CSV table of C-alpha atoms and ligand atoms in Angstrom, one decimal:
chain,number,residue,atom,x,y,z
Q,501,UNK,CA,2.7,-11.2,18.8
Q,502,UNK,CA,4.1,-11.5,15.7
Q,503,UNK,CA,2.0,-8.1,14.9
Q,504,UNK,CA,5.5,-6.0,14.8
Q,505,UNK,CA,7.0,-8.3,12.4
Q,506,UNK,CA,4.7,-7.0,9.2
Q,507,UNK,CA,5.5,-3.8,10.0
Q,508,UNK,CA,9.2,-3.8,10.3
Q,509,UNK,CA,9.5,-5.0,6.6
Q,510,UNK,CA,9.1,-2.5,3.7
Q,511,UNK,CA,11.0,0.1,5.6
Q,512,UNK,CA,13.0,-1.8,8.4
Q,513,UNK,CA,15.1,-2.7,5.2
Q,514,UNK,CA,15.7,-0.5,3.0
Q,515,UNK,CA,17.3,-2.0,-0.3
Q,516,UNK,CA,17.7,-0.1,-3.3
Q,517,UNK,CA,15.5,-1.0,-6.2
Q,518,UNK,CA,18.4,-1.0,-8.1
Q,519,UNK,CA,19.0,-4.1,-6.5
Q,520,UNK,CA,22.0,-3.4,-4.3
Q,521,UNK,CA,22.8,-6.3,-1.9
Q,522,UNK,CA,23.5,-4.3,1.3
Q,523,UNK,CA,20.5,-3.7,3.0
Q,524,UNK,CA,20.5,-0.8,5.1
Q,525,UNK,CA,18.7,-0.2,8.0
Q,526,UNK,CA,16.8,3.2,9.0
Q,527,UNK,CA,15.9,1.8,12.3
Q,528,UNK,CA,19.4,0.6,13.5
Q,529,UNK,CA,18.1,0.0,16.9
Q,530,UNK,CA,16.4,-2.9,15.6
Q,531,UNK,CA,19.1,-4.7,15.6
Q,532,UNK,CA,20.3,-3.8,19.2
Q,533,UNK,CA,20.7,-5.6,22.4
Q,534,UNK,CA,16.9,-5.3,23.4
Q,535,UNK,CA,15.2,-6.1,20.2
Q,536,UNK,CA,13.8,-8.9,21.2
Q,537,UNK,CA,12.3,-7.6,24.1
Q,538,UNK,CA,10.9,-4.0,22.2
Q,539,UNK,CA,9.3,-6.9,20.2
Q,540,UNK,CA,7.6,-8.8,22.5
Q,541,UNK,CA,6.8,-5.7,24.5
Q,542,UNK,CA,5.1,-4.3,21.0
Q,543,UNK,CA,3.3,-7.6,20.4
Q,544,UNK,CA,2.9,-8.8,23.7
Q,545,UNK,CA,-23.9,11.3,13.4
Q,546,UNK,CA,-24.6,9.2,10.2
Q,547,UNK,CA,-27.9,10.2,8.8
Q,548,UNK,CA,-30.6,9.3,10.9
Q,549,UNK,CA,-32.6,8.1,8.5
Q,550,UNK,CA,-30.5,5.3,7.7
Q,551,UNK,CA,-30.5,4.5,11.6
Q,552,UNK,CA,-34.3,4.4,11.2
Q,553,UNK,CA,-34.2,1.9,8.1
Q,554,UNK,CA,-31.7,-0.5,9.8
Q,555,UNK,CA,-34.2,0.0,13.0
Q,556,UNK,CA,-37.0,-1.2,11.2
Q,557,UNK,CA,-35.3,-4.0,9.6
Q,558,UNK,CA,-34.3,-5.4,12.9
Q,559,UNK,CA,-37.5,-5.5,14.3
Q,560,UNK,CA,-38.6,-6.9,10.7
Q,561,UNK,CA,-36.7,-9.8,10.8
Q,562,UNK,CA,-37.8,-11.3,14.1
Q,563,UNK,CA,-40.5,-13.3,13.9
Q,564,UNK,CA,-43.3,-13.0,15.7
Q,565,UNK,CA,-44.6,-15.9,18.3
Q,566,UNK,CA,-41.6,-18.0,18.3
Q,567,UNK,CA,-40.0,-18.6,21.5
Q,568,UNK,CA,-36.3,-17.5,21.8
Q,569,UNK,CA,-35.1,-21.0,22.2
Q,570,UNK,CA,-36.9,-22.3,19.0
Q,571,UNK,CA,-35.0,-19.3,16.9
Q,572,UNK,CA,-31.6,-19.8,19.0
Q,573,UNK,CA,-31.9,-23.1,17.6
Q,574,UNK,CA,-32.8,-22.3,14.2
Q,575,UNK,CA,-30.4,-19.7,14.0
Q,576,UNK,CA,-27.7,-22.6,14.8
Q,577,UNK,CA,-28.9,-24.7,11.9
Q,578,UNK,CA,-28.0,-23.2,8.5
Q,579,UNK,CA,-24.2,-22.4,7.0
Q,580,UNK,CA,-23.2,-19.0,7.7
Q,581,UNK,CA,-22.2,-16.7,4.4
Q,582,UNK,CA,-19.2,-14.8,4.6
Q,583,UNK,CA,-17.9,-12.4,2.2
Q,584,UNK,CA,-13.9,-12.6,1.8
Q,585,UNK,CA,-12.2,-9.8,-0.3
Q,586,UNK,CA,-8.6,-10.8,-2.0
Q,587,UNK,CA,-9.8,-14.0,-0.8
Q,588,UNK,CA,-7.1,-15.7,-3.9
Q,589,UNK,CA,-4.4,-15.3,-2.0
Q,590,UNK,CA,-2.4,-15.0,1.5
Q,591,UNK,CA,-4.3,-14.1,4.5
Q,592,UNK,CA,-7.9,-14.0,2.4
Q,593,UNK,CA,-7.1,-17.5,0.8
Q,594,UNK,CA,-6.0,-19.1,4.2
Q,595,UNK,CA,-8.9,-17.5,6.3
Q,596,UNK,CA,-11.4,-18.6,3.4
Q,597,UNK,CA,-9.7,-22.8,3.7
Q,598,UNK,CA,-10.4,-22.1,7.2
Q,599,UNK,CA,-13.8,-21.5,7.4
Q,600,UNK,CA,-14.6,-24.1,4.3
Q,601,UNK,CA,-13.2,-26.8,6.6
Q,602,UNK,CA,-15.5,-26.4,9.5
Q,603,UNK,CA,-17.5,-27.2,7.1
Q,604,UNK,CA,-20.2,-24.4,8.8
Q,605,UNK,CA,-19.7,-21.5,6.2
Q,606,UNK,CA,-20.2,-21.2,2.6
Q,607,UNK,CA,-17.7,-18.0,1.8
Q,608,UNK,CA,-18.1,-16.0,-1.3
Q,609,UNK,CA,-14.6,-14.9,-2.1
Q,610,UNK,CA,-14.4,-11.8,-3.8
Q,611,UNK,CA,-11.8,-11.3,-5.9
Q,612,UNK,CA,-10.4,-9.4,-9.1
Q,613,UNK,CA,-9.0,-12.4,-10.7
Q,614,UNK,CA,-11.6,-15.2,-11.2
Q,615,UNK,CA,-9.2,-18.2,-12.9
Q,616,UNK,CA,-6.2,-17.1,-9.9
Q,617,UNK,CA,-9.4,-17.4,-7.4
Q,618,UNK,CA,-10.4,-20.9,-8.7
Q,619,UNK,CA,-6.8,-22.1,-8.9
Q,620,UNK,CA,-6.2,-20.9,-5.5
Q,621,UNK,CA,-9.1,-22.2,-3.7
Q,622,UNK,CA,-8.7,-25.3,-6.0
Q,623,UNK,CA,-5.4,-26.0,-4.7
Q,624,UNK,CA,-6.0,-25.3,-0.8
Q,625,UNK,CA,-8.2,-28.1,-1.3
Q,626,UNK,CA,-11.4,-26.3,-0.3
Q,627,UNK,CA,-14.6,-28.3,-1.4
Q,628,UNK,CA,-16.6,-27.0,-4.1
Q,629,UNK,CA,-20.2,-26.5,-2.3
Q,630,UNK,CA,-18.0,-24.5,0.5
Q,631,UNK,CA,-17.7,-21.3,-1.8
Q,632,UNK,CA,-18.3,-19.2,-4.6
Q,633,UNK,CA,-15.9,-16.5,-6.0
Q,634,UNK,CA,-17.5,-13.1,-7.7
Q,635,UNK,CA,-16.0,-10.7,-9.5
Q,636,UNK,CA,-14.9,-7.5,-7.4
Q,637,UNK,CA,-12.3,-4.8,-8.3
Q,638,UNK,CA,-12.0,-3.1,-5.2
Q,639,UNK,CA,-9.8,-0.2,-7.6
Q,640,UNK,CA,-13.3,0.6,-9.2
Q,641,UNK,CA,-16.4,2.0,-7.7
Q,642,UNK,CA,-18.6,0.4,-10.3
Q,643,UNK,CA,-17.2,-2.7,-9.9
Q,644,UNK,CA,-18.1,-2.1,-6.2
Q,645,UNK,CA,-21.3,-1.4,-7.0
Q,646,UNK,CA,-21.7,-4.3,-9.3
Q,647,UNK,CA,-20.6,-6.8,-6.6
Q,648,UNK,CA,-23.3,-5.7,-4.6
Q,649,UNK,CA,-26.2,-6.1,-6.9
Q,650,UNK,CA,-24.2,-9.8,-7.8
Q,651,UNK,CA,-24.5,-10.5,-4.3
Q,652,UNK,CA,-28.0,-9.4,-3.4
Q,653,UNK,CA,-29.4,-11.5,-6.6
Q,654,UNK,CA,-27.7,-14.9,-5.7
Q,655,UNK,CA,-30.2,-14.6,-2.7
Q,656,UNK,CA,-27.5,-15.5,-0.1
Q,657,UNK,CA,-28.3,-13.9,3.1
Q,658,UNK,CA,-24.9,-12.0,4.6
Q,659,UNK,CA,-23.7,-13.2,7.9
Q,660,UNK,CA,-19.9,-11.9,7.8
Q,661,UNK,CA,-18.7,-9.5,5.8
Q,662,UNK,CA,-14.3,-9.7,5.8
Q,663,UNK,CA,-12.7,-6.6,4.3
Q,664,UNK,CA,-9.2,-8.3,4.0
Q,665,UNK,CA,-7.5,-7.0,0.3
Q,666,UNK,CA,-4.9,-4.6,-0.3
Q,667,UNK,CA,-2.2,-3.2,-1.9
Q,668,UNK,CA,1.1,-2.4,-0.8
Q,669,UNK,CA,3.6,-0.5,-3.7
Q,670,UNK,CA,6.4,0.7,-1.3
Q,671,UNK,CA,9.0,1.2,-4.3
Q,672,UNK,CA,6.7,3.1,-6.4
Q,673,UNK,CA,8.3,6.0,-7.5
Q,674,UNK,CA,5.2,7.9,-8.8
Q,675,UNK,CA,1.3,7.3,-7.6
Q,676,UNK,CA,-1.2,5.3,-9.6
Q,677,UNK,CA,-5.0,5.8,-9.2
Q,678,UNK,CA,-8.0,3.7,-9.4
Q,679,UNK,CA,-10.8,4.0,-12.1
Q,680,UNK,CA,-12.1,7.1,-10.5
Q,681,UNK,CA,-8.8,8.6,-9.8
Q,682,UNK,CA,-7.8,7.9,-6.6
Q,683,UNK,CA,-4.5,7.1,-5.3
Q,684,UNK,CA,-4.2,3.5,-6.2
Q,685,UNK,CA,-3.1,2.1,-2.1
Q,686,UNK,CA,-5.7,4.2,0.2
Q,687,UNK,CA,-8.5,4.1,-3.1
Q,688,UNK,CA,-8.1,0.4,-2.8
Q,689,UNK,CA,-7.5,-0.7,0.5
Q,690,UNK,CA,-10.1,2.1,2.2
Q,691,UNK,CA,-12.2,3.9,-0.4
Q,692,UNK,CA,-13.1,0.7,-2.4
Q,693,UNK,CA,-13.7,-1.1,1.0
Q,694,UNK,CA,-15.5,2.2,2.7
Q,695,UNK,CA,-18.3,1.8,0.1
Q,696,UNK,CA,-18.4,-1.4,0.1
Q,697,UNK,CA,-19.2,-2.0,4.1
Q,698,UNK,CA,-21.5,0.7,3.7
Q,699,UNK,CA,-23.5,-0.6,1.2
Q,700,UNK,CA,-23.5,-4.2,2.6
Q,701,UNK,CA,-24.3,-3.2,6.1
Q,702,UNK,CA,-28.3,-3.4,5.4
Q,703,UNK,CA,-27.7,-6.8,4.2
Q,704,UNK,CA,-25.7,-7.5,7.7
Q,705,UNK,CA,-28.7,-6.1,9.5
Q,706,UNK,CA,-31.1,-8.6,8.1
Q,707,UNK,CA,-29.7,-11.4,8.5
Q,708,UNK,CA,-31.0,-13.6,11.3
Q,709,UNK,CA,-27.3,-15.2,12.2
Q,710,UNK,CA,-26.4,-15.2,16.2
Q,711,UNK,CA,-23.5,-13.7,15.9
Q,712,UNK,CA,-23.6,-11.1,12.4
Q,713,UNK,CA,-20.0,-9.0,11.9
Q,714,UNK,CA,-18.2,-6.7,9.7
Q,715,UNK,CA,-14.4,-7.1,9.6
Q,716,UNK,CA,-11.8,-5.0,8.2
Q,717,UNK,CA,-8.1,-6.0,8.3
Q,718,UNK,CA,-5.9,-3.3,10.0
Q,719,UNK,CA,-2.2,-3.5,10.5
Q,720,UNK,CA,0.6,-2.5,12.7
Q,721,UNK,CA,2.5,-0.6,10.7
Q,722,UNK,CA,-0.6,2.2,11.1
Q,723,UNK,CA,0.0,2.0,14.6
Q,724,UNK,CA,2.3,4.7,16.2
Q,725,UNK,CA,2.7,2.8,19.3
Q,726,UNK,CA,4.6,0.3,18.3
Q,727,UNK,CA,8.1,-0.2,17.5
Q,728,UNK,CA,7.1,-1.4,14.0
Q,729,UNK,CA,4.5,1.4,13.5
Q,730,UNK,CA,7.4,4.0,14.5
Q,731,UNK,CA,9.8,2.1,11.3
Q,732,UNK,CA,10.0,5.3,8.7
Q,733,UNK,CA,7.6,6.3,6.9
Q,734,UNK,CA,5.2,6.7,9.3
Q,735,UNK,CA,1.7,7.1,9.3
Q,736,UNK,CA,0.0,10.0,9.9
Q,737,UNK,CA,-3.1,11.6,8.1
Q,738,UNK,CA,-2.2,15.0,9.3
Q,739,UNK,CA,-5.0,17.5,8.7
Q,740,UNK,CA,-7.1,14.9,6.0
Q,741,UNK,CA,-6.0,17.9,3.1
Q,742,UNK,CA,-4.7,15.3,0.0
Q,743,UNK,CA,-7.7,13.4,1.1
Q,744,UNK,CA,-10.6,16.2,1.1
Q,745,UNK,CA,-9.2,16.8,-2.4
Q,746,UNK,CA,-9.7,13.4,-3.6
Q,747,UNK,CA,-6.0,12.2,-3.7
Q,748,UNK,CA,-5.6,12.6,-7.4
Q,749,UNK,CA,-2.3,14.4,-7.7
Q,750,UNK,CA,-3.6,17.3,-10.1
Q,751,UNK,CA,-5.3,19.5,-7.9
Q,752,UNK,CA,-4.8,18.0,-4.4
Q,753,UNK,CA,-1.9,15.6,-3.4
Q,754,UNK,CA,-2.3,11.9,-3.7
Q,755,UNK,CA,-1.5,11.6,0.4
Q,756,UNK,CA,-4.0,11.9,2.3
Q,757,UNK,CA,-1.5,14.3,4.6
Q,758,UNK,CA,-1.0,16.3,1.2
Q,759,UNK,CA,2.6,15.9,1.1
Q,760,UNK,CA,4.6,14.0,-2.0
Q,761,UNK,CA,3.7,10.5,-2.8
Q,762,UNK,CA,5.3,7.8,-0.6
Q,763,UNK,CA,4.0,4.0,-1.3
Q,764,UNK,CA,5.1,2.8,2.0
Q,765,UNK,CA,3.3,5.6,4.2
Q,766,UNK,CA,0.2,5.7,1.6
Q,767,UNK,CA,-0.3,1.4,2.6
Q,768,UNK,CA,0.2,2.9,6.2
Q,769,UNK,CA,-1.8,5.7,5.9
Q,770,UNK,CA,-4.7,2.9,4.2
Q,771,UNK,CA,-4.5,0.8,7.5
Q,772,UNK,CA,-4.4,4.0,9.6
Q,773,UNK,CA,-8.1,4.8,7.9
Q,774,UNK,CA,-9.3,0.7,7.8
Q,775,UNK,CA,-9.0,1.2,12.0
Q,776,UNK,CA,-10.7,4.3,11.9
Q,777,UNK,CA,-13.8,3.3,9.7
Q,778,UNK,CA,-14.1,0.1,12.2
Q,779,UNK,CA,-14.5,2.3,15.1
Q,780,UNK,CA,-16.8,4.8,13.5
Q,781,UNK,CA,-18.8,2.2,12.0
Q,782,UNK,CA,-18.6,0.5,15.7
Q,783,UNK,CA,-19.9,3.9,17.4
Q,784,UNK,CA,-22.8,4.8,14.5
Q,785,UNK,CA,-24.2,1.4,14.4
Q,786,UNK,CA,-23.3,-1.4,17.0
Q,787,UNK,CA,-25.9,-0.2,19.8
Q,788,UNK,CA,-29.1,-0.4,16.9
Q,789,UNK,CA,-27.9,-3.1,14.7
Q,790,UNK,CA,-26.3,-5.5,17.2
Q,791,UNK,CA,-23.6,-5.8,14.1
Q,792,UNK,CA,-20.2,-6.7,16.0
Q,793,UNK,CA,-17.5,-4.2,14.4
Q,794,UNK,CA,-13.8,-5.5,14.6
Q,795,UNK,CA,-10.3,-5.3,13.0
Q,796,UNK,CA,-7.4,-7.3,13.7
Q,797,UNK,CA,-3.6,-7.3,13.4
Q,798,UNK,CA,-2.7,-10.9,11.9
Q,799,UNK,CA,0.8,-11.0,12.3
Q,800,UNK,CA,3.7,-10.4,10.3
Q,801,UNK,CA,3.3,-12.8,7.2
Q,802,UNK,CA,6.3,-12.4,5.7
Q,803,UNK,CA,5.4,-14.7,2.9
Q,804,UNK,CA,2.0,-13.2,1.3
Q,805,UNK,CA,2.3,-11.7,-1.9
Q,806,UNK,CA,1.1,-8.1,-0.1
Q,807,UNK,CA,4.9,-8.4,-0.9
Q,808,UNK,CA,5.5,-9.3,-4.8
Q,809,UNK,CA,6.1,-5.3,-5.6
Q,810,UNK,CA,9.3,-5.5,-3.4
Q,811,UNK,CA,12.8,-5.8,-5.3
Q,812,UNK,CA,13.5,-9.8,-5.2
Q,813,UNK,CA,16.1,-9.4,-2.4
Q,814,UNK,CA,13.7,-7.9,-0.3
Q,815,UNK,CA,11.5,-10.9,-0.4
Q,816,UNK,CA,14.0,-13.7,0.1
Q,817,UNK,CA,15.3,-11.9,3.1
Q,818,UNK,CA,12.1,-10.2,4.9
Q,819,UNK,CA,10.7,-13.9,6.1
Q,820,UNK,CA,14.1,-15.1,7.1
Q,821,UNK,CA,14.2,-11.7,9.1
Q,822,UNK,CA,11.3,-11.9,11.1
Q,823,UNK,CA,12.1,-16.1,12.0
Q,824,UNK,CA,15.3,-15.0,13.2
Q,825,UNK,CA,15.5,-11.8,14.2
Q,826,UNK,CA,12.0,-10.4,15.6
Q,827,UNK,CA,10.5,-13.8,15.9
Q,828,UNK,CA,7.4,-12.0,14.7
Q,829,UNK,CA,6.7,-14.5,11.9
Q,830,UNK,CA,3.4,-16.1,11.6
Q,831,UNK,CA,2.7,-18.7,8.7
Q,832,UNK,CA,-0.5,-17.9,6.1
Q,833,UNK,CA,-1.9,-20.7,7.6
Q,834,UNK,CA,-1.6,-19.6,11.1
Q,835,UNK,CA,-3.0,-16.2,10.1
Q,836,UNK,CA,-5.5,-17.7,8.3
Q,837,UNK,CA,-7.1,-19.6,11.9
Q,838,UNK,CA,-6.7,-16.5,13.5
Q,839,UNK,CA,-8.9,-13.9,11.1
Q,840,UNK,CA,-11.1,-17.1,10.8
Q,841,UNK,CA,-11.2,-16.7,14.9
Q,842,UNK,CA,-12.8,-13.2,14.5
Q,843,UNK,CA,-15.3,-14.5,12.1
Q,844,UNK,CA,-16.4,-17.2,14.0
Q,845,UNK,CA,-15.5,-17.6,17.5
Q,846,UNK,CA,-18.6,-17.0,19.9
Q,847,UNK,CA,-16.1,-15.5,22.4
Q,848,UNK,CA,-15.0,-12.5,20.3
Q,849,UNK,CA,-18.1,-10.9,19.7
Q,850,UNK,CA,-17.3,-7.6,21.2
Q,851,UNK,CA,-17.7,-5.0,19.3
Q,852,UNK,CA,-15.2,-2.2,18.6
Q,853,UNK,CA,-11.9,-4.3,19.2
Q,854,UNK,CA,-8.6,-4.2,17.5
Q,855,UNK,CA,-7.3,-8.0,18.1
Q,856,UNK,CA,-4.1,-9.5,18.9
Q,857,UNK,CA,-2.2,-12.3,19.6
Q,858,UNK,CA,0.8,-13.1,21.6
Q,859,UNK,CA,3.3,-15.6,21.4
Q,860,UNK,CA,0.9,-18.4,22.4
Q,861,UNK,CA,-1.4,-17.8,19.6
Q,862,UNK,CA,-3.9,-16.3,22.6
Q,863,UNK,CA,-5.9,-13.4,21.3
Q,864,UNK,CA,-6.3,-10.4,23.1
Q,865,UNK,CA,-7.5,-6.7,22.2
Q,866,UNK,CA,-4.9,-4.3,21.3
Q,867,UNK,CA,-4.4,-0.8,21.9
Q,868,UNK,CA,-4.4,1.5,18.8
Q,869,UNK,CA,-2.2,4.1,18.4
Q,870,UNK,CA,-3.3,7.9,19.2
Q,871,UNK,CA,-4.2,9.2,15.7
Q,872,UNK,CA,-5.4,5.4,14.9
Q,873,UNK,CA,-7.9,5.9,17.6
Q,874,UNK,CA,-8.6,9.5,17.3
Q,875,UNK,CA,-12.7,10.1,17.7
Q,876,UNK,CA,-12.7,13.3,15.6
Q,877,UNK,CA,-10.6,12.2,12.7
Q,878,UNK,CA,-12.7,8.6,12.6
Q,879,UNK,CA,-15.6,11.2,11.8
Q,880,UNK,CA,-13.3,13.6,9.3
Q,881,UNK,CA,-12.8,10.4,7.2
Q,882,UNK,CA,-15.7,9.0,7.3
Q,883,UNK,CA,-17.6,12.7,6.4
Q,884,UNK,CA,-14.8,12.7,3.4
Q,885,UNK,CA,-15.1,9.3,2.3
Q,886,UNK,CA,-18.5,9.4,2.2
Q,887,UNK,CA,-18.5,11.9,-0.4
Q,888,UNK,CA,-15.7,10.7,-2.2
Q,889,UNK,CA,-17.1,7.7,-2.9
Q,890,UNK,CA,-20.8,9.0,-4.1
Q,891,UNK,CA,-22.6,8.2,-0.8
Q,892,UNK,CA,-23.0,12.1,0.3
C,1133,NAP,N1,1.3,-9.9,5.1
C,1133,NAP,C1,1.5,-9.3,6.2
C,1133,NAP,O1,2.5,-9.4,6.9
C,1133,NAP,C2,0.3,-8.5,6.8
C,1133,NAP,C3,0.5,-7.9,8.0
C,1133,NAP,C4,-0.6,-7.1,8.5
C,1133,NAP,C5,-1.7,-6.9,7.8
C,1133,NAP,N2,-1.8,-7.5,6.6
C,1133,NAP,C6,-3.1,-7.3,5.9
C,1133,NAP,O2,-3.6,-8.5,5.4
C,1133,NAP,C7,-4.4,-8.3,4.3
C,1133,NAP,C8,-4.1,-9.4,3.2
C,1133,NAP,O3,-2.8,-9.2,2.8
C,1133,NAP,P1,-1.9,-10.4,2.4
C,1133,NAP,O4,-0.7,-10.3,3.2
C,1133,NAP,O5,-2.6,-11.7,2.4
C,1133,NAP,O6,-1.5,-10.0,0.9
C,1133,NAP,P2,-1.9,-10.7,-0.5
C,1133,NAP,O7,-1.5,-12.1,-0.5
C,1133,NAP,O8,-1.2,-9.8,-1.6
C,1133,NAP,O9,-3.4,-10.6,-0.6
C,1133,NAP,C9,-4.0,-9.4,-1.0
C,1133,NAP,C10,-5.3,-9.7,-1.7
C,1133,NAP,O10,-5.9,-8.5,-2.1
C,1133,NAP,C11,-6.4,-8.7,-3.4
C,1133,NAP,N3,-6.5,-7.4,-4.1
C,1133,NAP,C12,-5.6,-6.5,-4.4
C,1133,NAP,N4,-6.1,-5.4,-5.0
C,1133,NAP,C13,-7.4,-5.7,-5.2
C,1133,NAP,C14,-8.5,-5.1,-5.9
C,1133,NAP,N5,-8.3,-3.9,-6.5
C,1133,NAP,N6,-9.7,-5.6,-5.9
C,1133,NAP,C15,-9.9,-6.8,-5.3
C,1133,NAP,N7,-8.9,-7.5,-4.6
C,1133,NAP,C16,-7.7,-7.0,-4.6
C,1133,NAP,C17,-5.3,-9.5,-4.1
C,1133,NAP,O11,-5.9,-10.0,-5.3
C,1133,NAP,P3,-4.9,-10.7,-6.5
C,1133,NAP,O12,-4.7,-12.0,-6.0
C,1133,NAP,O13,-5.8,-10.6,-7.7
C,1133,NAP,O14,-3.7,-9.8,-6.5
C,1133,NAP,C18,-5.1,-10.6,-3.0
C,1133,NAP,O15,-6.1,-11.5,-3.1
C,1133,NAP,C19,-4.2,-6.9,3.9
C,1133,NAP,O16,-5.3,-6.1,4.4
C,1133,NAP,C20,-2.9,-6.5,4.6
C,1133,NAP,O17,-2.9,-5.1,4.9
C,1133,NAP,C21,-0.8,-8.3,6.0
């Protein structure tokens, strides 16, 4: 329910970097007669031989001659592992604090910044033998890469993998590009993310938890069918061109669309391709691997620092905005229960869901917008992304 919320910010208000105090309003129906109730209304084939491998590792890791009940019940007995990216602040932190108190998962936040990680998970008050954080730069392949091989050596298995970080740079006048030279907002948020489920998804297939899923954080403002999602700049990947040129603003655009560089629509257009890679993932490898594929709209948390490249202005007034005004507002810690809900909760193991919640805190699976939903461009990204990031 408060899923609009997040999405009416960057643009709903549009204040001049320059710091002037009138905030002007491209969506001036917002602010109508029926706002509240547009609100509410808005909230209420990969290769087959890697099919094979993940095949044979699932019929690997059963054992043989031991009873279903005697491995339900083993299965039941160990901590799971999660994997939490940008798990040192916001919605990653809260999720992470979450989980550590149930006191049933050891989570292995990866994150960018070690010391902000440790401070961070120091000060949510999360016990010590409840995580580990590892170094990953979701802006770098290698680092990617590096994660990987960190996390296969510490001989954890993986139970949950949480692709949660971002960035967000809607007043950025110009585009700025990861190690390998990708617009810094979709290189981040999908490519850095795309390569890392992929590569992590054998390690999901082996593991021997009940309930084994791979999570990737969406957001409304991708969603066209929404009043948020329909706040200018909108989303839309158009014909994949920027991206199938590798978004690095020499020879191709740095939107995936091709058009000039937009901050706001390039976090939008991210999100739009987060929702996409969950479905494709969903239709390659739920029905062999068992692997429950989901994404999630949190709510609007106004007060993350997915904000901090906003003018000051803009972030003293967006929370107050959606309390008041769209009601959409959800707290970190709130947030935090709800993504730790998808992890965990034995009654949201479907697989190929976009979760929400409504005003009770219920959850309940969303509809995604057209393009976010589109079978054909799910495959387009995917076949692009692939190669972008070195995996085709
Ligand atoms: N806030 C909302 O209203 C809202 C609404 C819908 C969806 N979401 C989604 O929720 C997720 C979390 O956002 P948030 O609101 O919690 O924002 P946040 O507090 O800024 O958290 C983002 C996290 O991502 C990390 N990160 C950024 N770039 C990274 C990189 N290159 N490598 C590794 N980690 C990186 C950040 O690390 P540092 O701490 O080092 O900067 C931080 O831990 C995002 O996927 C966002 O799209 C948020």
């Amino acid at each position: 329910m408060a899923l609009q919320a997040a999405a009416l910010l960057p643009s709903t208000f549009s204040i001049s970097k320059e710091g002037k105090a009138g905030a002007s309003l491209k969506d001036s129906s917002l602010f109508g007669k029926s706002l509240s109730d547009q609100v509410k209304c808005d909230f209420s084939s990969p290769s087959l031989k890697i099919k094979k491998v993940l095949r044979i590792q699932a019929v690997a890791t059963t054992t043989p001659g031991v009873t279903s009940a005697t491995t339900d019940r083993k299965k039941t007995l160990r901590k799971g592992t999660v994997v939490v990216t940008g798990a040192s602040s916001g919605l990653g932190l809260a999720t992470a604090k979450a989980l550590a108190e149930t006191g049933k998962w050891h989570i292995i936040m990866a994150c960018r910044d070690f010391l902000k990680a440790e401070r961070a998970a120091k000060s949510a008050g999360m016990a010590k033998e409840n995580y580990t954080i590892m170094h990953l730069d979701l802006a770098s392949l290698d680092s990617v890469r590096q994660f990987v091989d960190s996390f296969r050596r510490s001989g954890r298995p993986l139970d949950v993998l949480v692709c949660n970080a971002a960035v967000y740079l809607p007043t950025a006048k110009e585009p700025t590009f990861t190690a390998e030279g990708f617009e810094l907002s979709v290189g981040t948020n999908h490519l850095g993310h795309f390569l890392l489920s992929r590569l992590l998804l054998e390690d999901l297939n082996k593991s021997d938890y009940p309930s084994k899923r791979l999570i990737i954080v969406g957001s409304i403002t991708g969603n066209t069918n929404t009043l948020a999602g329909n706040v200018p700049p909108k989303a839309n990947l158009g014909d994949l061109r920027g991206l199938a040129g590798g978004l690095n603003g020499l020879n191709s655009s740095a939107m995936i669309d091709g058009a000039d560089f937009d901050g706001a629509k390039a976090y939008k257009d991210s999100k739009v391709c987060n929702m996409l890679t969950m479905q494709e993932f969903h239709r390659r490898y739920h029905e062999d691997t068992g692997i429950t594929f989901a994404s999630l709209y949190p709510g609007c948390i106004a007060t993350t620092g997915l904000f901090r490249e906003h003018i000051p202005l803009f972030r003293v007034l967006f929370p107050v905005f959606q309390k008041y005004i769209t009601k959409g507002f959800v707290s970190e810690e709130e947030s935090g229960k709800r993504l730790a809900q998808v992890v965990s909760d034995p009654s949201l193991t479907k697989s190929g869901v976009y979760w929400s919640w409504n005003k009770d805190s219920a959850s309940f699976e969303n509809q995604l917008s057209q393009e976010a939903s589109d079978v054909e461009k799910a495959r387009k990204v995917w076949e692009i992304s692939e190669k972008l990031v070195g995996l085709a």
